[in-house]
Amino acid sequence: ALDVDGNTLYAGTADGGVWKRSSGTWTPLLDDSPTLSIGAVAVDSSHGLWVGTGEANTSSDSYAGIGVLYSNDRGANFVRVGGDELENALVGRLIFANGFVYAATSKGLYRHSASSTSGAWQAVLKPTGCTAIDGIPGNPFVSDVAVKPGTSGQVIDAVIGWRAGSNCNGFFESTDGGATFHAVTVGGALNIKDLGRASIAWSADGSKVYAVVQSASMYLHAKTDFGGTILQGIYASTTGLGGPWQ
């Protein structure tokens, strides 16, 4: 995971903590932390450093984390945000909108006040009854979250994208600033029924959205006649998250 703050670069590693480089050599920031497994780093507008722990992968040797850590002194000291809600979770993305920090995790999409480290994390996208193939049942794996530019933080998009498929997998959108989310009906070339892990990103002006989509079926039945890949495709839509995707 990478983020920048002016001339300072922060790098989070799968099992090596967070590193900082302003000039010269890299400096480790979390060598004394209870976990060195990092999935996300993000810097807010006040230069606060947020770190999502838990490697953002799902293999048998990927370590889970202890939640989200925060530093208001550019990495000299950290505190944990919230309670135990994200204990033993994987955090793959952190974003900011409407005074909140949003965390895409293996347990769902959560948000927390970005101006305080106390209080519990609130689940804003966590459907019940999820059945994940080859995974832990009941945990909706949110693989990405993004704010649509030009909406003043009112439109937030998320993906539930467990790698091997789940009855909860799909695209979701909030039009009330991330308070509630609804499933999006998808059209075009993107096969939502074969959605595995996926990442989304908006163009800077909000006119186009992109998606990199893994195929759940090819993950489960990898064969050379599929091209030796588990990539369903890379798609773009100029009409929002529902497409039609090309």
PDB file of C-alpha atoms in Angstrom:
ATOM      1  CA  ALA A   1       0.000   0.000   0.000  1.00  0.00           C
ATOM      2  CA  LEU A   2       1.239   3.496  -0.839  1.00  0.00           C
ATOM      3  CA  ASP A   3       0.300   7.093  -0.095  1.00  0.00           C
ATOM      4  CA  VAL A   4       2.049  10.454  -0.226  1.00  0.00           C
ATOM      5  CA  ASP A   5       2.015  13.557   1.968  1.00  0.00           C
ATOM      6  CA  GLY A   6       3.868  16.326   0.188  1.00  0.00           C
ATOM      7  CA  ASN A   7       7.426  15.073  -0.228  1.00  0.00           C
ATOM      8  CA  THR A   8       6.889  12.175   2.168  1.00  0.00           C
ATOM      9  CA  LEU A   9       6.092   8.695   0.916  1.00  0.00           C
ATOM     10  CA  TYR A  10       4.530   6.005   3.111  1.00  0.00           C
ATOM     11  CA  ALA A  11       4.662   2.333   2.154  1.00  0.00           C
ATOM     12  CA  GLY A  12       2.744  -0.449   3.905  1.00  0.00           C
ATOM     13  CA  THR A  13       3.979  -4.003   3.399  1.00  0.00           C
ATOM     14  CA  ALA A  14       2.372  -7.418   3.653  1.00  0.00           C
ATOM     15  CA  ASP A  15       4.322  -8.444   6.732  1.00  0.00           C
ATOM     16  CA  GLY A  16       6.966  -5.746   7.250  1.00  0.00           C
ATOM     17  CA  GLY A  17       5.042  -2.848   8.778  1.00  0.00           C
ATOM     18  CA  VAL A  18       4.935   0.728   7.488  1.00  0.00           C
ATOM     19  CA  TRP A  19       7.939   2.599   6.118  1.00  0.00           C
ATOM     20  CA  LYS A  20       8.482   6.334   5.621  1.00  0.00           C
ATOM     21  CA  ARG A  21      10.771   8.174   3.243  1.00  0.00           C
ATOM     22  CA  SER A  22      11.085  11.956   3.037  1.00  0.00           C
ATOM     23  CA  SER A  23      14.649  11.973   1.742  1.00  0.00           C
ATOM     24  CA  GLY A  24      17.522   9.541   1.889  1.00  0.00           C
ATOM     25  CA  THR A  25      16.827   6.152   3.442  1.00  0.00           C
ATOM     26  CA  TRP A  26      13.560   4.465   4.400  1.00  0.00           C
ATOM     27  CA  THR A  27      12.605   4.478   8.101  1.00  0.00           C
ATOM     28  CA  PRO A  28      10.399   1.775   9.708  1.00  0.00           C
ATOM     29  CA  LEU A  29       7.491   3.105  11.786  1.00  0.00           C
ATOM     30  CA  LEU A  30       5.786   0.035  13.259  1.00  0.00           C
ATOM     31  CA  ASP A  31       8.548  -2.352  14.321  1.00  0.00           C
ATOM     32  CA  ASP A  32       7.135  -2.435  17.873  1.00  0.00           C
ATOM     33  CA  SER A  33       3.509  -2.818  16.816  1.00  0.00           C
ATOM     34  CA  PRO A  34       1.430  -5.894  17.747  1.00  0.00           C
ATOM     35  CA  THR A  35       1.195  -6.576  13.992  1.00  0.00           C
ATOM     36  CA  LEU A  36       3.402  -5.872  10.991  1.00  0.00           C
ATOM     37  CA  SER A  37       0.796  -7.033   8.488  1.00  0.00           C
ATOM     38  CA  ILE A  38      -0.461  -4.028   6.491  1.00  0.00           C
ATOM     39  CA  GLY A  39      -3.151  -3.780   3.818  1.00  0.00           C
ATOM     40  CA  ALA A  40      -3.784  -0.032   3.441  1.00  0.00           C
ATOM     41  CA  VAL A  41      -2.267   3.363   4.207  1.00  0.00           C
ATOM     42  CA  ALA A  42      -3.953   6.741   3.724  1.00  0.00           C
ATOM     43  CA  VAL A  43      -3.123  10.343   4.610  1.00  0.00           C
ATOM     44  CA  ASP A  44      -5.985  12.718   5.414  1.00  0.00           C
ATOM     45  CA  SER A  45      -6.201  16.454   4.720  1.00  0.00           C
ATOM     46  CA  SER A  46      -4.695  17.336   8.116  1.00  0.00           C
ATOM     47  CA  HIS A  47      -1.640  15.100   7.492  1.00  0.00           C
ATOM     48  CA  GLY A  48      -2.965  12.373   9.758  1.00  0.00           C
ATOM     49  CA  LEU A  49      -1.660   8.922   8.853  1.00  0.00           C
ATOM     50  CA  TRP A  50      -4.144   6.023   8.881  1.00  0.00           C
ATOM     51  CA  VAL A  51      -2.975   2.430   8.613  1.00  0.00           C
ATOM     52  CA  GLY A  52      -5.224  -0.549   7.891  1.00  0.00           C
ATOM     53  CA  THR A  53      -3.679  -3.690   9.316  1.00  0.00           C
ATOM     54  CA  GLY A  54      -4.151  -7.205   7.998  1.00  0.00           C
ATOM     55  CA  GLU A  55      -2.617  -8.149   4.678  1.00  0.00           C
ATOM     56  CA  ALA A  56      -4.934  -7.328   1.790  1.00  0.00           C
ATOM     57  CA  ASN A  57      -4.688 -10.843   0.394  1.00  0.00           C
ATOM     58  CA  THR A  58      -6.557 -14.010   1.263  1.00  0.00           C
ATOM     59  CA  SER A  59      -4.078 -16.853   1.008  1.00  0.00           C
ATOM     60  CA  SER A  60      -3.510 -19.336   3.825  1.00  0.00           C
ATOM     61  CA  ASP A  61      -0.341 -17.512   4.880  1.00  0.00           C
ATOM     62  CA  SER A  62      -1.835 -14.000   4.862  1.00  0.00           C
ATOM     63  CA  TYR A  63      -1.981 -12.594   8.379  1.00  0.00           C
ATOM     64  CA  ALA A  64      -5.036 -10.823   9.745  1.00  0.00           C
ATOM     65  CA  GLY A  65      -4.671  -7.574  11.674  1.00  0.00           C
ATOM     66  CA  ILE A  66      -5.811  -5.659  14.735  1.00  0.00           C
ATOM     67  CA  GLY A  67      -7.859  -2.976  12.983  1.00  0.00           C
ATOM     68  CA  VAL A  68      -6.882   0.556  11.976  1.00  0.00           C
ATOM     69  CA  LEU A  69      -4.045   2.584  13.498  1.00  0.00           C
ATOM     70  CA  TYR A  70      -3.761   6.392  13.470  1.00  0.00           C
ATOM     71  CA  SER A  71      -0.862   8.807  13.886  1.00  0.00           C
ATOM     72  CA  ASN A  72      -1.176  12.594  14.194  1.00  0.00           C
ATOM     73  CA  ASP A  73       2.592  13.126  14.277  1.00  0.00           C
ATOM     74  CA  ARG A  74       3.575  11.676  10.904  1.00  0.00           C
ATOM     75  CA  GLY A  75       4.224   8.196  12.191  1.00  0.00           C
ATOM     76  CA  ALA A  76       6.144   8.855  15.406  1.00  0.00           C
ATOM     77  CA  ASN A  77       3.315   7.428  17.535  1.00  0.00           C
ATOM     78  CA  PHE A  78       0.191   5.410  16.774  1.00  0.00           C
ATOM     79  CA  VAL A  79      -3.093   4.630  18.519  1.00  0.00           C
ATOM     80  CA  ARG A  80      -5.737   2.103  17.530  1.00  0.00           C
ATOM     81  CA  VAL A  81      -8.996   3.503  16.191  1.00  0.00           C
ATOM     82  CA  GLY A  82     -12.223   2.240  17.744  1.00  0.00           C
ATOM     83  CA  GLY A  83     -12.695  -1.040  19.595  1.00  0.00           C
ATOM     84  CA  ASP A  84     -12.384  -4.685  18.590  1.00  0.00           C
ATOM     85  CA  GLU A  85     -14.787  -4.473  15.626  1.00  0.00           C
ATOM     86  CA  LEU A  86     -11.992  -5.013  13.085  1.00  0.00           C
ATOM     87  CA  GLU A  87      -9.904  -7.431  15.128  1.00  0.00           C
ATOM     88  CA  ASN A  88      -8.698 -10.332  12.937  1.00  0.00           C
ATOM     89  CA  ALA A  89      -9.861  -8.589   9.769  1.00  0.00           C
ATOM     90  CA  LEU A  90      -8.071  -7.736   6.532  1.00  0.00           C
ATOM     91  CA  VAL A  91      -8.183  -4.049   5.551  1.00  0.00           C
ATOM     92  CA  GLY A  92      -7.659  -3.400   1.852  1.00  0.00           C
ATOM     93  CA  ARG A  93      -8.618   0.261   1.389  1.00  0.00           C
ATOM     94  CA  LEU A  94      -9.104   3.424   3.468  1.00  0.00           C
ATOM     95  CA  ILE A  95     -10.848   6.526   2.071  1.00  0.00           C
ATOM     96  CA  PHE A  96     -12.264   9.762   3.520  1.00  0.00           C
ATOM     97  CA  ALA A  97     -15.628  11.462   2.977  1.00  0.00           C
ATOM     98  CA  ASN A  98     -18.075  13.576   4.979  1.00  0.00           C
ATOM     99  CA  GLY A  99     -15.922  13.626   8.108  1.00  0.00           C
ATOM    100  CA  PHE A 100     -15.557   9.828   8.169  1.00  0.00           C
ATOM    101  CA  VAL A 101     -12.876   7.320   7.313  1.00  0.00           C
ATOM    102  CA  TYR A 102     -14.210   4.273   5.454  1.00  0.00           C
ATOM    103  CA  ALA A 103     -12.487   0.887   5.694  1.00  0.00           C
ATOM    104  CA  ALA A 104     -12.973  -1.864   3.115  1.00  0.00           C
ATOM    105  CA  THR A 105     -12.427  -5.053   5.110  1.00  0.00           C
ATOM    106  CA  SER A 106     -12.907  -8.803   5.018  1.00  0.00           C
ATOM    107  CA  LYS A 107     -15.814  -8.311   7.430  1.00  0.00           C
ATOM    108  CA  GLY A 108     -17.680  -5.664   5.433  1.00  0.00           C
ATOM    109  CA  LEU A 109     -17.482  -1.903   4.884  1.00  0.00           C
ATOM    110  CA  TYR A 110     -17.104   0.122   8.072  1.00  0.00           C
ATOM    111  CA  ARG A 111     -16.824   3.803   8.881  1.00  0.00           C
ATOM    112  CA  HIS A 112     -15.552   5.837  11.822  1.00  0.00           C
ATOM    113  CA  SER A 113     -15.293   9.516  12.641  1.00  0.00           C
ATOM    114  CA  ALA A 114     -12.099  10.892  11.132  1.00  0.00           C
ATOM    115  CA  SER A 115     -11.793  13.456  13.921  1.00  0.00           C
ATOM    116  CA  SER A 116     -11.658  10.984  16.821  1.00  0.00           C
ATOM    117  CA  THR A 117     -10.091   7.631  17.565  1.00  0.00           C
ATOM    118  CA  SER A 118     -12.624   6.638  20.240  1.00  0.00           C
ATOM    119  CA  GLY A 119     -15.986   4.968  19.737  1.00  0.00           C
ATOM    120  CA  ALA A 120     -16.893   1.866  17.780  1.00  0.00           C
ATOM    121  CA  TRP A 121     -16.649   1.323  14.035  1.00  0.00           C
ATOM    122  CA  GLN A 122     -20.063   1.323  12.330  1.00  0.00           C
ATOM    123  CA  ALA A 123     -20.868  -1.294   9.696  1.00  0.00           C
ATOM    124  CA  VAL A 124     -22.482   0.458   6.713  1.00  0.00           C
ATOM    125  CA  LEU A 125     -22.347  -2.436   4.222  1.00  0.00           C
ATOM    126  CA  LYS A 126     -22.518  -5.877   5.803  1.00  0.00           C
ATOM    127  CA  PRO A 127     -25.262  -8.067   4.339  1.00  0.00           C
ATOM    128  CA  THR A 128     -26.337 -11.036   6.415  1.00  0.00           C
ATOM    129  CA  GLY A 129     -26.511 -14.604   5.167  1.00  0.00           C
ATOM    130  CA  CYS A 130     -23.440 -14.421   2.948  1.00  0.00           C
ATOM    131  CA  THR A 131     -22.270 -17.813   1.714  1.00  0.00           C
ATOM    132  CA  ALA A 132     -18.707 -17.531   0.474  1.00  0.00           C
ATOM    133  CA  ILE A 133     -17.349 -20.420  -1.572  1.00  0.00           C
ATOM    134  CA  ASP A 134     -14.008 -21.558  -0.157  1.00  0.00           C
ATOM    135  CA  GLY A 135     -14.240 -18.898   2.538  1.00  0.00           C
ATOM    136  CA  ILE A 136     -15.596 -17.939   5.943  1.00  0.00           C
ATOM    137  CA  PRO A 137     -19.410 -17.780   5.809  1.00  0.00           C
ATOM    138  CA  GLY A 138     -21.172 -14.656   7.033  1.00  0.00           C
ATOM    139  CA  ASN A 139     -18.296 -12.279   6.271  1.00  0.00           C
ATOM    140  CA  PRO A 140     -18.880 -10.091   3.189  1.00  0.00           C
ATOM    141  CA  PHE A 141     -15.412  -9.428   1.726  1.00  0.00           C
ATOM    142  CA  VAL A 142     -15.385  -5.784   0.604  1.00  0.00           C
ATOM    143  CA  SER A 143     -12.528  -5.614  -1.871  1.00  0.00           C
ATOM    144  CA  ASP A 144     -12.722  -1.882  -2.654  1.00  0.00           C
ATOM    145  CA  VAL A 145     -14.453   1.413  -1.926  1.00  0.00           C
ATOM    146  CA  ALA A 146     -14.262   4.735  -3.800  1.00  0.00           C
ATOM    147  CA  VAL A 147     -15.819   8.204  -3.661  1.00  0.00           C
ATOM    148  CA  LYS A 148     -17.240   9.528  -6.934  1.00  0.00           C
ATOM    149  CA  PRO A 149     -15.630  12.908  -7.729  1.00  0.00           C
ATOM    150  CA  GLY A 150     -17.908  15.900  -8.124  1.00  0.00           C
ATOM    151  CA  THR A 151     -20.587  14.664  -5.727  1.00  0.00           C
ATOM    152  CA  SER A 152     -19.336  16.379  -2.551  1.00  0.00           C
ATOM    153  CA  GLY A 153     -18.896  12.951  -0.999  1.00  0.00           C
ATOM    154  CA  GLN A 154     -22.536  11.964  -1.455  1.00  0.00           C
ATOM    155  CA  VAL A 155     -21.898   9.093  -3.882  1.00  0.00           C
ATOM    156  CA  ILE A 156     -19.716   6.297  -2.537  1.00  0.00           C
ATOM    157  CA  ASP A 157     -19.244   3.004  -4.352  1.00  0.00           C
ATOM    158  CA  ALA A 158     -18.128  -0.344  -2.960  1.00  0.00           C
ATOM    159  CA  VAL A 159     -17.518  -3.894  -4.146  1.00  0.00           C
ATOM    160  CA  ILE A 160     -18.223  -7.093  -2.286  1.00  0.00           C
ATOM    161  CA  GLY A 161     -15.823  -9.329  -4.139  1.00  0.00           C
ATOM    162  CA  TRP A 162     -14.820 -12.575  -2.510  1.00  0.00           C
ATOM    163  CA  ARG A 163     -12.286 -14.293  -4.797  1.00  0.00           C
ATOM    164  CA  ALA A 164     -14.130 -17.623  -5.219  1.00  0.00           C
ATOM    165  CA  GLY A 165     -17.651 -16.206  -5.428  1.00  0.00           C
ATOM    166  CA  SER A 166     -20.372 -15.471  -2.883  1.00  0.00           C
ATOM    167  CA  ASN A 167     -24.102 -14.862  -2.957  1.00  0.00           C
ATOM    168  CA  CYS A 168     -23.284 -11.377  -1.597  1.00  0.00           C
ATOM    169  CA  ASN A 169     -20.758 -10.467  -4.310  1.00  0.00           C
ATOM    170  CA  GLY A 170     -21.695  -7.416  -6.362  1.00  0.00           C
ATOM    171  CA  PHE A 171     -21.473  -3.644  -6.838  1.00  0.00           C
ATOM    172  CA  PHE A 172     -23.066  -1.376  -4.241  1.00  0.00           C
ATOM    173  CA  GLU A 173     -23.651   2.363  -4.111  1.00  0.00           C
ATOM    174  CA  SER A 174     -24.567   4.983  -1.533  1.00  0.00           C
ATOM    175  CA  THR A 175     -26.200   8.272  -2.508  1.00  0.00           C
ATOM    176  CA  ASP A 176     -26.520   9.587   1.048  1.00  0.00           C
ATOM    177  CA  GLY A 177     -22.862  10.069   1.903  1.00  0.00           C
ATOM    178  CA  GLY A 178     -22.153   6.501   2.920  1.00  0.00           C
ATOM    179  CA  ALA A 179     -24.920   6.073   5.498  1.00  0.00           C
ATOM    180  CA  THR A 180     -26.696   3.334   3.522  1.00  0.00           C
ATOM    181  CA  PHE A 181     -25.878   1.249   0.439  1.00  0.00           C
ATOM    182  CA  HIS A 182     -27.976  -0.517  -2.185  1.00  0.00           C
ATOM    183  CA  ALA A 183     -27.088  -3.193  -4.728  1.00  0.00           C
ATOM    184  CA  VAL A 184     -26.522  -1.955  -8.277  1.00  0.00           C
ATOM    185  CA  THR A 185     -27.919  -3.762 -11.319  1.00  0.00           C
ATOM    186  CA  VAL A 186     -25.051  -4.213 -13.771  1.00  0.00           C
ATOM    187  CA  GLY A 187     -25.280  -4.380 -17.549  1.00  0.00           C
ATOM    188  CA  GLY A 188     -22.946  -4.703 -20.511  1.00  0.00           C
ATOM    189  CA  ALA A 189     -19.844  -6.835 -20.968  1.00  0.00           C
ATOM    190  CA  LEU A 190     -19.051  -7.243 -17.264  1.00  0.00           C
ATOM    191  CA  ASN A 191     -20.418 -10.539 -15.972  1.00  0.00           C
ATOM    192  CA  ILE A 192     -21.559  -9.719 -12.454  1.00  0.00           C
ATOM    193  CA  LYS A 193     -22.539 -13.358 -11.851  1.00  0.00           C
ATOM    194  CA  ASP A 194     -18.873 -14.320 -12.267  1.00  0.00           C
ATOM    195  CA  LEU A 195     -17.567 -11.545 -10.034  1.00  0.00           C
ATOM    196  CA  GLY A 196     -14.597 -12.432  -7.869  1.00  0.00           C
ATOM    197  CA  ARG A 197     -12.297  -9.897  -6.290  1.00  0.00           C
ATOM    198  CA  ALA A 198     -12.591  -6.503  -7.988  1.00  0.00           C
ATOM    199  CA  SER A 199     -11.147  -3.004  -7.766  1.00  0.00           C
ATOM    200  CA  ILE A 200     -12.835   0.202  -8.930  1.00  0.00           C
ATOM    201  CA  ALA A 201     -11.579   3.717  -9.683  1.00  0.00           C
ATOM    202  CA  TRP A 202     -13.193   6.913 -10.952  1.00  0.00           C
ATOM    203  CA  SER A 203     -11.597   9.324 -13.392  1.00  0.00           C
ATOM    204  CA  ALA A 204     -10.687  12.674 -11.833  1.00  0.00           C
ATOM    205  CA  ASP A 205     -13.781  14.426 -13.198  1.00  0.00           C
ATOM    206  CA  GLY A 206     -16.169  11.593 -12.320  1.00  0.00           C
ATOM    207  CA  SER A 207     -17.158  10.994 -15.954  1.00  0.00           C
ATOM    208  CA  LYS A 208     -15.858   7.437 -16.175  1.00  0.00           C
ATOM    209  CA  VAL A 209     -15.471   4.524 -13.776  1.00  0.00           C
ATOM    210  CA  TYR A 210     -13.087   1.616 -14.263  1.00  0.00           C
ATOM    211  CA  ALA A 211     -13.141  -1.905 -12.853  1.00  0.00           C
ATOM    212  CA  VAL A 212     -10.540  -4.662 -12.749  1.00  0.00           C
ATOM    213  CA  VAL A 213     -12.482  -7.885 -12.225  1.00  0.00           C
ATOM    214  CA  GLN A 214     -11.330 -11.363 -11.272  1.00  0.00           C
ATOM    215  CA  SER A 215     -13.295 -14.351 -12.517  1.00  0.00           C
ATOM    216  CA  ALA A 216     -14.597 -16.491  -9.647  1.00  0.00           C
ATOM    217  CA  SER A 217     -15.199 -19.477 -11.922  1.00  0.00           C
ATOM    218  CA  MET A 218     -11.693 -19.410 -13.367  1.00  0.00           C
ATOM    219  CA  TYR A 219     -10.262 -19.114  -9.878  1.00  0.00           C
ATOM    220  CA  LEU A 220     -12.100 -22.274  -8.870  1.00  0.00           C
ATOM    221  CA  HIS A 221     -11.291 -24.175 -12.077  1.00  0.00           C
ATOM    222  CA  ALA A 222      -8.009 -22.800 -13.365  1.00  0.00           C
ATOM    223  CA  LYS A 223      -7.089 -24.440 -16.665  1.00  0.00           C
ATOM    224  CA  THR A 224      -4.626 -23.621 -19.396  1.00  0.00           C
ATOM    225  CA  ASP A 225      -7.434 -23.489 -21.952  1.00  0.00           C
ATOM    226  CA  PHE A 226      -8.731 -20.435 -20.075  1.00  0.00           C
ATOM    227  CA  GLY A 227      -5.484 -18.720 -20.942  1.00  0.00           C
ATOM    228  CA  GLY A 228      -3.783 -19.451 -17.625  1.00  0.00           C
ATOM    229  CA  THR A 229      -5.380 -16.433 -15.959  1.00  0.00           C
ATOM    230  CA  ILE A 230      -8.133 -15.648 -13.465  1.00  0.00           C
ATOM    231  CA  LEU A 231      -8.777 -12.197 -14.935  1.00  0.00           C
ATOM    232  CA  GLN A 232     -12.341 -11.755 -16.165  1.00  0.00           C
ATOM    233  CA  GLY A 233     -11.443  -8.401 -17.664  1.00  0.00           C
ATOM    234  CA  ILE A 234     -10.766  -4.697 -17.327  1.00  0.00           C
ATOM    235  CA  TYR A 235     -13.862  -2.611 -17.927  1.00  0.00           C
ATOM    236  CA  ALA A 236     -14.994   1.007 -18.217  1.00  0.00           C
ATOM    237  CA  SER A 237     -18.378   2.710 -17.925  1.00  0.00           C
ATOM    238  CA  THR A 238     -19.358   6.280 -18.779  1.00  0.00           C
ATOM    239  CA  THR A 239     -22.827   5.868 -17.246  1.00  0.00           C
ATOM    240  CA  GLY A 240     -21.994   5.004 -13.660  1.00  0.00           C
ATOM    241  CA  LEU A 241     -21.540   1.828 -11.701  1.00  0.00           C
ATOM    242  CA  GLY A 242     -24.413   0.042 -13.418  1.00  0.00           C
ATOM    243  CA  GLY A 243     -22.941   0.452 -16.880  1.00  0.00           C
ATOM    244  CA  PRO A 244     -23.348  -0.696 -19.559  1.00  0.00           C
ATOM    245  CA  TRP A 245     -19.730  -1.701 -19.073  1.00  0.00           C
ATOM    246  CA  GLN A 246     -17.351  -2.118 -21.987  1.00  0.00           C
TER     247      GLN A 246
END
